[in-house]
Backbone as JSON Lines, residues from 0, in Angstrom:
{"i":0,"aa":"A","n":[-51.29,73.79,11.51],"ca":[-49.93,73.96,12.02],"c":[-49.67,72.97,13.16]}
{"i":1,"aa":"M","n":[-50.65,72.8,14.06],"ca":[-50.46,71.88,15.18],"c":[-50.34,70.45,14.67]}
{"i":2,"aa":"R","n":[-51.19,70.1,13.74],"ca":[-51.16,68.73,13.19],"c":[-49.79,68.43,12.56]}
{"i":3,"aa":"K","n":[-49.29,69.37,11.75],"ca":[-48.0,69.18,11.1],"c":[-46.89,69.04,12.13]}
{"i":4,"aa":"S","n":[-46.95,69.83,13.18],"ca":[-45.93,69.77,14.23],"c":[-45.96,68.41,14.93]}
{"i":5,"aa":"I","n":[-47.14,67.92,15.25],"ca":[-47.28,66.62,15.91],"c":[-46.75,65.51,15.01]}
{"i":6,"aa":"E","n":[-47.15,65.54,13.75],"ca":[-46.73,64.5,12.81],"c":[-45.22,64.57,12.54]}
{"i":7,"aa":"A","n":[-44.65,65.77,12.5],"ca":[-43.21,65.92,12.27],"c":[-42.39,65.32,13.42]}
{"i":8,"aa":"K","n":[-43.0,65.23,14.59],"ca":[-42.32,64.66,15.76],"c":[-42.66,63.19,15.95]}
{"i":9,"aa":"G","n":[-43.27,62.58,14.94],"ca":[-43.59,61.16,15.0],"c":[-44.95,60.86,15.6]}
{"i":10,"aa":"G","n":[-45.72,61.89,15.9],"ca":[-47.05,61.69,16.47],"c":[-48.08,61.4,15.4]}
{"i":11,"aa":"E","n":[-49.25,61.03,15.84],"ca":[-50.33,60.66,14.93],"c":[-51.63,61.23,15.47]}
{"i":12,"aa":"I","n":[-52.44,61.76,14.59],"ca":[-53.77,62.25,14.96],"c":[-54.78,61.34,14.28]}
{"i":13,"aa":"R","n":[-55.7,60.8,15.08],"ca":[-56.73,59.92,14.54],"c":[-58.1,60.57,14.76]}
{"i":14,"aa":"L","n":[-58.84,60.67,13.71],"ca":[-60.19,61.19,13.8],"c":[-61.17,60.03,13.77]}
{"i":15,"aa":"S","n":[-62.36,60.24,14.26],"ca":[-63.41,59.21,14.28],"c":[-62.91,57.94,14.95]}
{"i":16,"aa":"S","n":[-62.2,58.1,16.04],"ca":[-61.67,56.96,16.81],"c":[-62.07,57.11,18.26]}
{"i":17,"aa":"P","n":[-63.33,56.84,18.58],"ca":[-63.79,57.04,19.96],"c":[-63.09,56.11,20.95]}
{"i":18,"aa":"V","n":[-62.66,56.68,22.05],"ca":[-62.03,55.9,23.12],"c":[-63.14,55.32,23.99]}
{"i":19,"aa":"N","n":[-63.14,54.0,24.15],"ca":[-64.12,53.34,25.0],"c":[-63.66,53.28,26.45]}
{"i":20,"aa":"K","n":[-62.34,53.17,26.64],"ca":[-61.82,52.99,27.99],"c":[-60.33,53.29,28.02]}
{"i":21,"aa":"V","n":[-59.89,53.87,29.13],"ca":[-58.46,53.97,29.42],"c":[-58.12,52.72,30.21]}
{"i":22,"aa":"V","n":[-57.26,51.88,29.65],"ca":[-56.93,50.59,30.27],"c":[-55.81,50.8,31.27]}
{"i":23,"aa":"M","n":[-56.06,50.29,32.5],"ca":[-55.1,50.45,33.58],"c":[-54.81,49.1,34.23]}
{"i":24,"aa":"A","n":[-53.63,49.01,34.84],"ca":[-53.25,47.85,35.66],"c":[-52.36,48.38,36.77]}
{"i":25,"aa":"Q","n":[-52.63,47.99,37.99],"ca":[-51.9,48.47,39.17],"c":[-51.83,50.0,39.18]}
{"i":26,"aa":"E","n":[-52.96,50.65,38.87],"ca":[-53.09,52.1,38.88],"c":[-52.14,52.8,37.9]}
{"i":27,"aa":"K","n":[-51.73,52.09,36.84],"ca":[-50.85,52.66,35.83],"c":[-51.51,52.49,34.46]}
{"i":28,"aa":"I","n":[-51.41,53.54,33.66],"ca":[-51.96,53.51,32.3],"c":[-51.23,52.45,31.47]}
{"i":29,"aa":"Q","n":[-52.02,51.62,30.81],"ca":[-51.46,50.62,29.9],"c":[-51.72,51.0,28.43]}
{"i":30,"aa":"G","n":[-52.85,51.67,28.22],"ca":[-53.21,52.04,26.86],"c":[-54.67,52.41,26.78]}
{"i":31,"aa":"L","n":[-55.21,52.33,25.58],"ca":[-56.6,52.7,25.33],"c":[-57.34,51.59,24.61]}
{"i":32,"aa":"E","n":[-58.62,51.5,24.9],"ca":[-59.5,50.65,24.12],"c":[-60.21,51.58,23.14]}
{"i":33,"aa":"I","n":[-59.93,51.38,21.85],"ca":[-60.47,52.23,20.8],"c":[-61.26,51.35,19.84]}
{"i":34,"aa":"N","n":[-62.54,51.64,19.71],"ca":[-63.41,50.82,18.85],"c":[-63.29,49.34,19.19]}
{"i":35,"aa":"G","n":[-63.19,49.03,20.49],"ca":[-63.14,47.65,20.95],"c":[-61.77,46.99,20.87]}
{"i":36,"aa":"Q","n":[-60.76,47.69,20.38],"ca":[-59.41,47.13,20.23],"c":[-58.45,47.82,21.21]}
{"i":37,"aa":"F","n":[-57.59,47.04,21.86],"ca":[-56.6,47.59,22.78],"c":[-55.39,48.11,22.01]}
{"i":38,"aa":"E","n":[-54.93,49.29,22.39],"ca":[-53.69,49.85,21.84],"c":[-52.85,50.35,23.01]}
{"i":39,"aa":"A","n":[-51.6,49.93,23.06],"ca":[-50.71,50.31,24.16],"c":[-50.2,51.74,23.99]}
{"i":40,"aa":"F","n":[-50.18,52.47,25.11],"ca":[-49.63,53.83,25.15],"c":[-48.95,54.02,26.49]}
{"i":41,"aa":"D","n":[-47.86,54.79,26.48],"ca":[-47.16,55.11,27.72],"c":[-47.88,56.19,28.51]}
{"i":42,"aa":"K","n":[-48.47,57.14,27.78],"ca":[-49.13,58.28,28.41],"c":[-50.42,58.59,27.67]}
{"i":43,"aa":"V","n":[-51.36,59.17,28.39],"ca":[-52.62,59.59,27.81],"c":[-52.86,61.03,28.25]}
{"i":44,"aa":"I","n":[-53.13,61.89,27.3],"ca":[-53.48,63.28,27.6],"c":[-54.96,63.42,27.29]}
{"i":45,"aa":"S","n":[-55.71,63.87,28.28],"ca":[-57.15,63.97,28.13],"c":[-57.61,65.41,28.24]}
{"i":46,"aa":"T","n":[-58.54,65.78,27.37],"ca":[-59.15,67.11,27.43],"c":[-60.67,66.99,27.59]}
{"i":47,"aa":"I","n":[-61.14,65.81,27.98],"ca":[-62.58,65.61,28.13],"c":[-63.07,66.3,29.4]}
{"i":48,"aa":"P","n":[-64.35,66.63,29.46],"ca":[-64.9,67.18,30.7],"c":[-64.71,66.19,31.85]}
{"i":49,"aa":"L","n":[-64.38,66.7,33.01],"ca":[-64.1,65.83,34.17],"c":[-65.23,64.87,34.51]}
{"i":50,"aa":"P","n":[-66.51,65.21,34.32],"ca":[-67.56,64.24,34.64],"c":[-67.51,62.96,33.79]}
{"i":51,"aa":"Y","n":[-66.82,62.98,32.65],"ca":[-66.7,61.79,31.81],"c":[-65.59,60.85,32.26]}
{"i":52,"aa":"V","n":[-64.68,61.32,33.11],"ca":[-63.53,60.51,33.5],"c":[-63.94,59.19,34.15]}
{"i":53,"aa":"P","n":[-64.86,59.15,35.12],"ca":[-65.19,57.86,35.74],"c":[-65.68,56.8,34.74]}
{"i":54,"aa":"R","n":[-66.4,57.22,33.71],"ca":[-66.89,56.27,32.72],"c":[-65.74,55.71,31.86]}
{"i":55,"aa":"L","n":[-64.77,56.54,31.54],"ca":[-63.65,56.09,30.71],"c":[-62.52,55.47,31.5]}
{"i":56,"aa":"M","n":[-62.48,55.75,32.81],"ca":[-61.4,55.22,33.65],"c":[-61.98,54.54,34.89]}
{"i":57,"aa":"P","n":[-62.83,53.54,34.71],"ca":[-63.49,52.92,35.86],"c":[-62.53,52.18,36.79]}
{"i":58,"aa":"D","n":[-61.31,51.93,36.36],"ca":[-60.35,51.2,37.18],"c":[-59.53,52.11,38.11]}
{"i":59,"aa":"L","n":[-59.84,53.4,38.12],"ca":[-59.18,54.29,39.08],"c":[-59.6,53.88,40.49]}
{"i":60,"aa":"P","n":[-58.8,54.2,41.49],"ca":[-59.21,53.91,42.87],"c":[-60.55,54.6,43.19]}
{"i":61,"aa":"E","n":[-61.35,53.95,44.0],"ca":[-62.7,54.43,44.32],"c":[-62.71,55.85,44.86]}
{"i":62,"aa":"D","n":[-61.74,56.21,45.72],"ca":[-61.71,57.56,46.29],"c":[-61.48,58.62,45.21]}
{"i":63,"aa":"I","n":[-60.69,58.29,44.21],"ca":[-60.44,59.24,43.12],"c":[-61.67,59.34,42.22]}
{"i":64,"aa":"L","n":[-62.32,58.22,41.94],"ca":[-63.55,58.24,41.14],"c":[-64.6,59.12,41.82]}
{"i":65,"aa":"K","n":[-64.72,59.01,43.13],"ca":[-65.7,59.82,43.87],"c":[-65.38,61.31,43.76]}
{"i":66,"aa":"K","n":[-64.09,61.65,43.75],"ca":[-63.72,63.06,43.6],"c":[-64.14,63.59,42.23]}
{"i":67,"aa":"F","n":[-63.93,62.8,41.2],"ca":[-64.37,63.21,39.86],"c":[-65.89,63.37,39.82]}
{"i":68,"aa":"Q","n":[-66.61,62.44,40.42],"ca":[-68.07,62.48,40.41],"c":[-68.62,63.65,41.2]}
{"i":69,"aa":"A","n":[-67.87,64.16,42.16],"ca":[-68.35,65.24,43.02],"c":[-68.15,66.63,42.39]}
{"i":70,"aa":"I","n":[-67.38,66.71,41.33],"ca":[-67.11,68.02,40.72],"c":[-68.35,68.51,39.99]}
{"i":71,"aa":"K","n":[-68.78,69.71,40.34],"ca":[-69.94,70.33,39.69],"c":[-69.45,71.15,38.5]}
{"i":72,"aa":"N","n":[-70.27,71.22,37.49],"ca":[-69.94,71.99,36.29],"c":[-71.06,72.94,35.94]}
{"i":73,"aa":"I","n":[-70.7,74.0,35.25],"ca":[-71.67,74.96,34.74],"c":[-71.78,74.73,33.23]}
{"i":74,"aa":"A","n":[-72.96,74.92,32.71],"ca":[-73.19,74.78,31.27],"c":[-73.13,76.16,30.62]}
{"i":75,"aa":"V","n":[-73.12,76.17,29.3],"ca":[-73.13,77.45,28.58],"c":[-73.9,77.29,27.27]}
{"i":76,"aa":"V","n":[-74.62,78.33,26.94],"ca":[-75.16,78.49,25.59],"c":[-74.32,79.61,24.99]}
{"i":77,"aa":"C","n":[-73.58,79.3,23.93],"ca":[-72.7,80.28,23.28],"c":[-73.39,80.81,22.04]}
{"i":78,"aa":"V","n":[-73.46,82.11,21.95],"ca":[-73.97,82.73,20.74],"c":[-72.8,83.42,20.06]}
{"i":79,"aa":"I","n":[-72.57,83.07,18.81],"ca":[-71.51,83.67,18.01],"c":[-72.17,84.51,16.93]}
{"i":80,"aa":"A","n":[-71.77,85.77,16.85],"ca":[-72.34,86.68,15.86],"c":[-71.25,87.18,14.93]}
{"i":81,"aa":"K","n":[-71.58,87.23,13.65],"ca":[-70.69,87.8,12.63],"c":[-71.38,89.07,12.14]}
{"i":82,"aa":"L","n":[-70.69,90.2,12.29],"ca":[-71.29,91.5,12.0],"c":[-70.5,92.27,10.95]}
{"i":83,"aa":"R","n":[-71.19,93.22,10.33],"ca":[-70.54,94.1,9.35],"c":[-69.7,95.18,10.04]}
{"i":84,"aa":"K","n":[-70.05,95.53,11.28],"ca":[-69.29,96.56,11.98],"c":[-69.09,96.17,13.44]}
{"i":85,"aa":"S","n":[-68.17,96.83,14.06],"ca":[-67.81,96.54,15.44],"c":[-68.91,96.99,16.4]}
{"i":86,"aa":"V","n":[-69.05,96.27,17.49],"ca":[-70.0,96.67,18.53],"c":[-69.32,97.65,19.49]}
{"i":87,"aa":"T","n":[-68.08,97.34,19.87],"ca":[-67.31,98.22,20.77],"c":[-65.87,98.29,20.24]}
{"i":88,"aa":"E","n":[-65.04,99.03,20.94],"ca":[-63.61,99.08,20.62],"c":[-62.83,98.1,21.5]}
{"i":89,"aa":"N","n":[-63.53,97.37,22.36],"ca":[-62.89,96.5,23.34],"c":[-62.87,95.05,22.89]}
{"i":90,"aa":"F","n":[-61.85,94.33,23.36],"ca":[-61.8,92.89,23.16],"c":[-62.82,92.23,24.08]}
{"i":91,"aa":"W","n":[-62.89,92.7,25.32],"ca":[-63.75,92.11,26.35],"c":[-64.59,93.23,26.95]}
{"i":92,"aa":"L","n":[-65.88,93.01,27.06],"ca":[-66.76,93.99,27.7],"c":[-67.61,93.27,28.72]}
{"i":93,"aa":"N","n":[-67.45,93.63,29.99],"ca":[-68.31,93.09,31.05],"c":[-69.61,93.88,31.05]}
{"i":94,"aa":"T","n":[-70.71,93.18,31.29],"ca":[-72.0,93.87,31.37],"c":[-72.49,93.81,32.82]}
{"i":95,"aa":"N","n":[-73.09,94.86,33.25],"ca":[-73.68,94.91,34.58],"c":[-75.03,95.59,34.44]}
{"i":96,"aa":"D","n":[-75.89,94.94,33.7],"ca":[-77.2,95.48,33.4],"c":[-78.24,94.43,33.78]}
{"i":97,"aa":"P","n":[-79.14,94.75,34.69],"ca":[-80.13,93.75,35.11],"c":[-81.05,93.27,33.99]}
{"i":98,"aa":"E","n":[-81.07,93.98,32.88],"ca":[-81.89,93.56,31.74],"c":[-81.15,92.62,30.79]}
{"i":99,"aa":"M","n":[-79.86,92.37,31.08],"ca":[-79.06,91.47,30.24],"c":[-78.57,90.32,31.1]}
{"i":100,"aa":"D","n":[-78.96,89.11,30.75],"ca":[-78.55,87.94,31.54],"c":[-77.29,87.29,30.98]}
{"i":101,"aa":"I","n":[-76.32,88.14,30.66],"ca":[-75.0,87.69,30.2],"c":[-73.94,88.37,31.06]}
{"i":102,"aa":"P","n":[-72.77,87.72,31.23],"ca":[-71.7,88.36,32.0],"c":[-70.95,89.4,31.18]}
{"i":103,"aa":"G","n":[-71.06,89.31,29.87],"ca":[-70.35,90.23,29.0],"c":[-70.24,89.65,27.61]}
{"i":104,"aa":"L","n":[-69.34,90.21,26.82],"ca":[-69.12,89.72,25.48],"c":[-67.66,89.87,25.12]}
{"i":105,"aa":"V","n":[-67.24,89.05,24.18],"ca":[-65.86,89.08,23.7],"c":[-65.92,89.35,22.2]}
{"i":106,"aa":"E","n":[-65.27,90.43,21.79],"ca":[-65.23,90.78,20.37],"c":[-63.83,90.44,19.85]}
{"i":107,"aa":"Y","n":[-63.7,89.21,19.37],"ca":[-62.4,88.66,18.97],"c":[-61.67,89.52,17.95]}
{"i":108,"aa":"T","n":[-62.41,90.09,17.04],"ca":[-61.76,90.83,15.96],"c":[-61.21,92.18,16.41]}
{"i":109,"aa":"N","n":[-61.43,92.56,17.65],"ca":[-60.74,93.73,18.18],"c":[-59.33,93.36,18.64]}
{"i":110,"aa":"L","n":[-59.06,92.07,18.73],"ca":[-57.72,91.58,19.05],"c":[-56.97,91.19,17.77]}
{"i":111,"aa":"R","n":[-57.71,90.58,16.85],"ca":[-57.15,90.17,15.55],"c":[-58.13,90.6,14.46]}
{"i":112,"aa":"P","n":[-57.9,91.77,13.89],"ca":[-58.86,92.33,12.92],"c":[-59.05,91.45,11.68]}
{"i":113,"aa":"L","n":[-60.3,91.42,11.23],"ca":[-60.7,90.75,9.98],"c":[-61.58,91.72,9.2]}
{"i":114,"aa":"D","n":[-62.08,91.29,8.06],"ca":[-62.98,92.14,7.27],"c":[-64.35,92.29,7.91]}
{"i":115,"aa":"H","n":[-64.71,91.38,8.8],"ca":[-65.99,91.42,9.5],"c":[-65.69,91.34,11.01]}
{"i":116,"aa":"H","n":[-66.7,91.34,11.83],"ca":[-66.52,91.38,13.28],"c":[-67.17,90.16,13.92]}
{"i":117,"aa":"I","n":[-66.4,89.44,14.74],"ca":[-66.86,88.21,15.38],"c":[-66.99,88.45,16.88]}
{"i":118,"aa":"L","n":[-68.18,88.15,17.41],"ca":[-68.44,88.28,18.84],"c":[-68.88,86.96,19.43]}
{"i":119,"aa":"Y","n":[-68.45,86.75,20.66],"ca":[-68.82,85.57,21.45],"c":[-69.62,86.1,22.63]}
{"i":120,"aa":"V","n":[-70.83,85.6,22.79],"ca":[-71.69,86.03,23.89],"c":[-72.15,84.79,24.65]}
{"i":121,"aa":"P","n":[-71.65,84.6,25.89],"ca":[-71.99,83.4,26.65],"c":[-73.17,83.6,27.61]}
{"i":122,"aa":"F","n":[-73.96,82.57,27.73],"ca":[-75.01,82.49,28.76],"c":[-74.63,81.31,29.65]}
{"i":123,"aa":"Y","n":[-73.96,81.58,30.77],"ca":[-73.57,80.51,31.7],"c":[-74.72,80.23,32.65]}
{"i":124,"aa":"L","n":[-75.09,78.96,32.79],"ca":[-76.16,78.59,33.7],"c":[-76.09,77.1,33.99]}
{"i":125,"aa":"P","n":[-76.73,76.64,35.04],"ca":[-76.73,75.2,35.32],"c":[-77.36,74.44,34.14]}
{"i":126,"aa":"G","n":[-76.8,73.29,33.84],"ca":[-77.29,72.49,32.72],"c":[-78.69,71.96,32.9]}
{"i":127,"aa":"D","n":[-79.17,71.93,34.14],"ca":[-80.54,71.47,34.39],"c":[-81.51,72.64,34.58]}
{"i":128,"aa":"H","n":[-81.05,73.85,34.34],"ca":[-81.9,75.04,34.49],"c":[-82.88,75.11,33.31]}
{"i":129,"aa":"E","n":[-84.09,75.58,33.58],"ca":[-85.1,75.65,32.52],"c":[-84.67,76.54,31.36]}
{"i":130,"aa":"K","n":[-83.89,77.58,31.63],"ca":[-83.43,78.45,30.54],"c":[-82.52,77.71,29.56]}
{"i":131,"aa":"F","n":[-81.75,76.74,30.07],"ca":[-80.84,75.99,29.2],"c":[-81.63,75.21,28.15]}
{"i":132,"aa":"L","n":[-82.89,74.91,28.44],"ca":[-83.74,74.15,27.52],"c":[-84.45,75.02,26.5]}
{"i":133,"aa":"Q","n":[-84.33,76.35,26.63],"ca":[-84.98,77.23,25.66],"c":[-84.38,77.02,24.28]}
{"i":134,"aa":"P","n":[-85.15,77.28,23.23],"ca":[-84.63,77.09,21.87],"c":[-83.5,78.08,21.55]}
{"i":135,"aa":"D","n":[-82.64,77.69,20.62],"ca":[-81.53,78.55,20.21],"c":[-82.01,79.94,19.82]}
{"i":136,"aa":"Q","n":[-83.13,80.01,19.12],"ca":[-83.62,81.29,18.62],"c":[-83.89,82.28,19.76]}
{"i":137,"aa":"A","n":[-84.29,81.79,20.92],"ca":[-84.52,82.69,22.06],"c":[-83.23,83.38,22.46]}
{"i":138,"aa":"F","n":[-82.13,82.64,22.48],"ca":[-80.83,83.23,22.84],"c":[-80.34,84.17,21.73]}
{"i":139,"aa":"I","n":[-80.56,83.78,20.5],"ca":[-80.14,84.62,19.36],"c":[-80.86,85.96,19.4]}
{"i":140,"aa":"E","n":[-82.16,85.93,19.64],"ca":[-82.92,87.19,19.69],"c":[-82.47,88.07,20.85]}
{"i":141,"aa":"K","n":[-82.18,87.45,22.0],"ca":[-81.67,88.23,23.13],"c":[-80.36,88.92,22.76]}
{"i":142,"aa":"V","n":[-79.45,88.16,22.16],"ca":[-78.14,88.73,21.82],"c":[-78.3,89.88,20.83]}
{"i":143,"aa":"K","n":[-79.14,89.72,19.85],"ca":[-79.36,90.82,18.9],"c":[-79.83,92.07,19.63]}
{"i":144,"aa":"S","n":[-80.77,91.91,20.54],"ca":[-81.28,93.08,21.26],"c":[-80.22,93.66,22.2]}
{"i":145,"aa":"Y","n":[-79.42,92.8,22.84],"ca":[-78.36,93.29,23.74],"c":[-77.31,94.07,22.96]}
{"i":146,"aa":"L","n":[-76.9,93.54,21.81],"ca":[-75.87,94.22,21.03],"c":[-76.37,95.57,20.52]}
{"i":147,"aa":"K","n":[-77.64,95.62,20.14],"ca":[-78.22,96.9,19.69],"c":[-78.34,97.88,20.85]}
{"i":148,"aa":"K","n":[-78.52,97.38,22.06],"ca":[-78.57,98.25,23.23],"c":[-77.17,98.79,23.55]}
{"i":149,"aa":"I","n":[-76.16,97.93,23.42],"ca":[-74.78,98.35,23.69],"c":[-74.31,99.34,22.62]}
{"i":150,"aa":"N","n":[-74.67,99.09,21.36],"ca":[-74.3,99.98,20.26],"c":[-75.56,100.32,19.49]}
{"i":151,"aa":"S","n":[-76.11,101.49,19.76],"ca":[-77.4,101.88,19.18],"c":[-77.34,102.11,17.67]}
{"i":152,"aa":"T","n":[-76.14,102.12,17.09],"ca":[-76.05,102.29,15.63],"c":[-76.2,100.97,14.88]}
{"i":153,"aa":"L","n":[-76.24,99.85,15.6],"ca":[-76.42,98.54,14.95],"c":[-77.85,98.37,14.45]}
{"i":154,"aa":"S","n":[-77.98,97.74,13.29],"ca":[-79.3,97.4,12.76],"c":[-79.3,95.93,12.36]}
{"i":155,"aa":"D","n":[-80.46,95.4,12.03],"ca":[-80.56,94.01,11.6],"c":[-79.67,93.73,10.39]}
{"i":156,"aa":"E","n":[-79.49,94.71,9.53],"ca":[-78.67,94.54,8.33],"c":[-77.19,94.34,8.67]}
{"i":157,"aa":"D","n":[-76.77,94.72,9.86],"ca":[-75.37,94.56,10.27],"c":[-75.05,93.12,10.66]}
{"i":158,"aa":"F","n":[-76.06,92.29,10.88],"ca":[-75.84,90.9,11.27],"c":[-75.69,90.04,10.01]}
{"i":159,"aa":"I","n":[-74.49,89.53,9.8],"ca":[-74.22,88.66,8.65],"c":[-74.66,87.24,8.97]}
{"i":160,"aa":"D","n":[-74.34,86.8,10.18],"ca":[-74.71,85.45,10.63],"c":[-74.72,85.45,12.15]}
{"i":161,"aa":"I","n":[-75.54,84.6,12.73],"ca":[-75.58,84.47,14.18],"c":[-76.07,83.06,14.51]}
{"i":162,"aa":"R","n":[-75.36,82.39,15.4],"ca":[-75.68,81.0,15.74],"c":[-75.5,80.76,17.22]}
{"i":163,"aa":"A","n":[-76.21,79.77,17.71],"ca":[-76.1,79.36,19.12],"c":[-75.65,77.91,19.18]}
{"i":164,"aa":"S","n":[-74.85,77.6,20.18],"ca":[-74.46,76.22,20.45],"c":[-74.44,76.02,21.96]}
{"i":165,"aa":"R","n":[-74.44,74.78,22.38],"ca":[-74.51,74.47,23.81],"c":[-73.41,73.51,24.21]}
{"i":166,"aa":"Y","n":[-72.97,73.69,25.44],"ca":[-71.96,72.79,25.99],"c":[-72.34,72.53,27.45]}
{"i":167,"aa":"R","n":[-72.68,71.3,27.76],"ca":[-73.18,70.96,29.09],"c":[-72.11,71.11,30.18]}
{"i":168,"aa":"Y","n":[-70.87,70.81,29.86],"ca":[-69.8,70.89,30.85],"c":[-68.79,71.95,30.44]}
{"i":169,"aa":"A","n":[-69.21,73.2,30.46],"ca":[-68.34,74.29,30.01],"c":[-67.13,74.47,30.91]}
{"i":170,"aa":"Q","n":[-67.34,74.42,32.21],"ca":[-66.22,74.57,33.14],"c":[-66.65,74.12,34.52]}
{"i":171,"aa":"P","n":[-65.67,73.66,35.3],"ca":[-66.0,73.27,36.68],"c":[-66.39,74.5,37.5]}
{"i":172,"aa":"V","n":[-67.22,74.27,38.5],"ca":[-67.56,75.32,39.45],"c":[-66.49,75.27,40.54]}
{"i":173,"aa":"C","n":[-65.72,76.33,40.63],"ca":[-64.58,76.37,41.57],"c":[-65.02,77.05,42.87]}
{"i":174,"aa":"D","n":[-65.69,76.29,43.71],"ca":[-66.15,76.83,44.99],"c":[-65.0,76.84,45.99]}
{"i":175,"aa":"P","n":[-65.18,77.45,47.19],"ca":[-64.1,77.48,48.18],"c":[-63.59,76.07,48.47]}
{"i":176,"aa":"G","n":[-62.29,75.92,48.51],"ca":[-61.69,74.63,48.77],"c":[-61.58,73.74,47.55]}
{"i":177,"aa":"Y","n":[-61.86,74.27,46.38],"ca":[-61.88,73.47,45.14],"c":[-60.56,72.73,44.92]}
{"i":178,"aa":"L","n":[-59.46,73.4,45.15],"ca":[-58.16,72.77,44.9],"c":[-57.98,71.5,45.72]}
{"i":179,"aa":"R","n":[-58.51,71.5,46.93],"ca":[-58.4,70.29,47.77],"c":[-59.36,69.19,47.32]}
{"i":180,"aa":"K","n":[-60.4,69.56,46.6],"ca":[-61.43,68.6,46.19],"c":[-61.11,67.88,44.89]}
{"i":181,"aa":"I","n":[-60.28,68.49,44.05],"ca":[-60.04,67.86,42.75],"c":[-59.09,66.68,42.88]}
{"i":182,"aa":"P","n":[-59.26,65.69,42.02],"ca":[-58.39,64.51,42.06],"c":[-56.97,64.88,41.66]}
{"i":183,"aa":"P","n":[-56.01,64.08,42.05],"ca":[-54.63,64.36,41.64],"c":[-54.48,64.16,40.13]}
{"i":184,"aa":"M","n":[-53.65,64.99,39.53],"ca":[-53.38,64.87,38.1],"c":[-51.92,64.45,37.94]}
{"i":185,"aa":"A","n":[-51.7,63.46,37.11],"ca":[-50.32,63.0,36.91],"c":[-50.03,62.82,35.45]}
């Protein structure tokens, strides 16, 4: 739906077109370098993690580059489980159990029902933490045991599929004064 809307308005979506650089002159966007070729654009909308900005926009003023470089981020190992039955009746469940190293879980299908149940279980931690280097299976086994603890009627047969993925720059760490520390957005 989004793609059709963009294209209907004259926009274009390009896949497999890595941006090498945001080209600037006099602190104004001129366009993008894509696969070594310059293409002119009036505006650029970026959704990349903030730590990547200095590499793609090296022509920004030095003080702004330093602000981007100073932003700390937290990593996440996301475990997604597909189950035959619901774990809870809630969309969001916070956990406060010292035996569970997760902040909670999100059961998407309690918001939008499907024939099966989809849960998102995040493990937020620093990207250089030793736990972040543990194999996916370690996180998967933890989640299985946590879900069975939350809902004692769950069994191994209730798990249709379960997978782990990682994202090094899940979100910025918003410490006190964060708003003053972030670079200006225009």
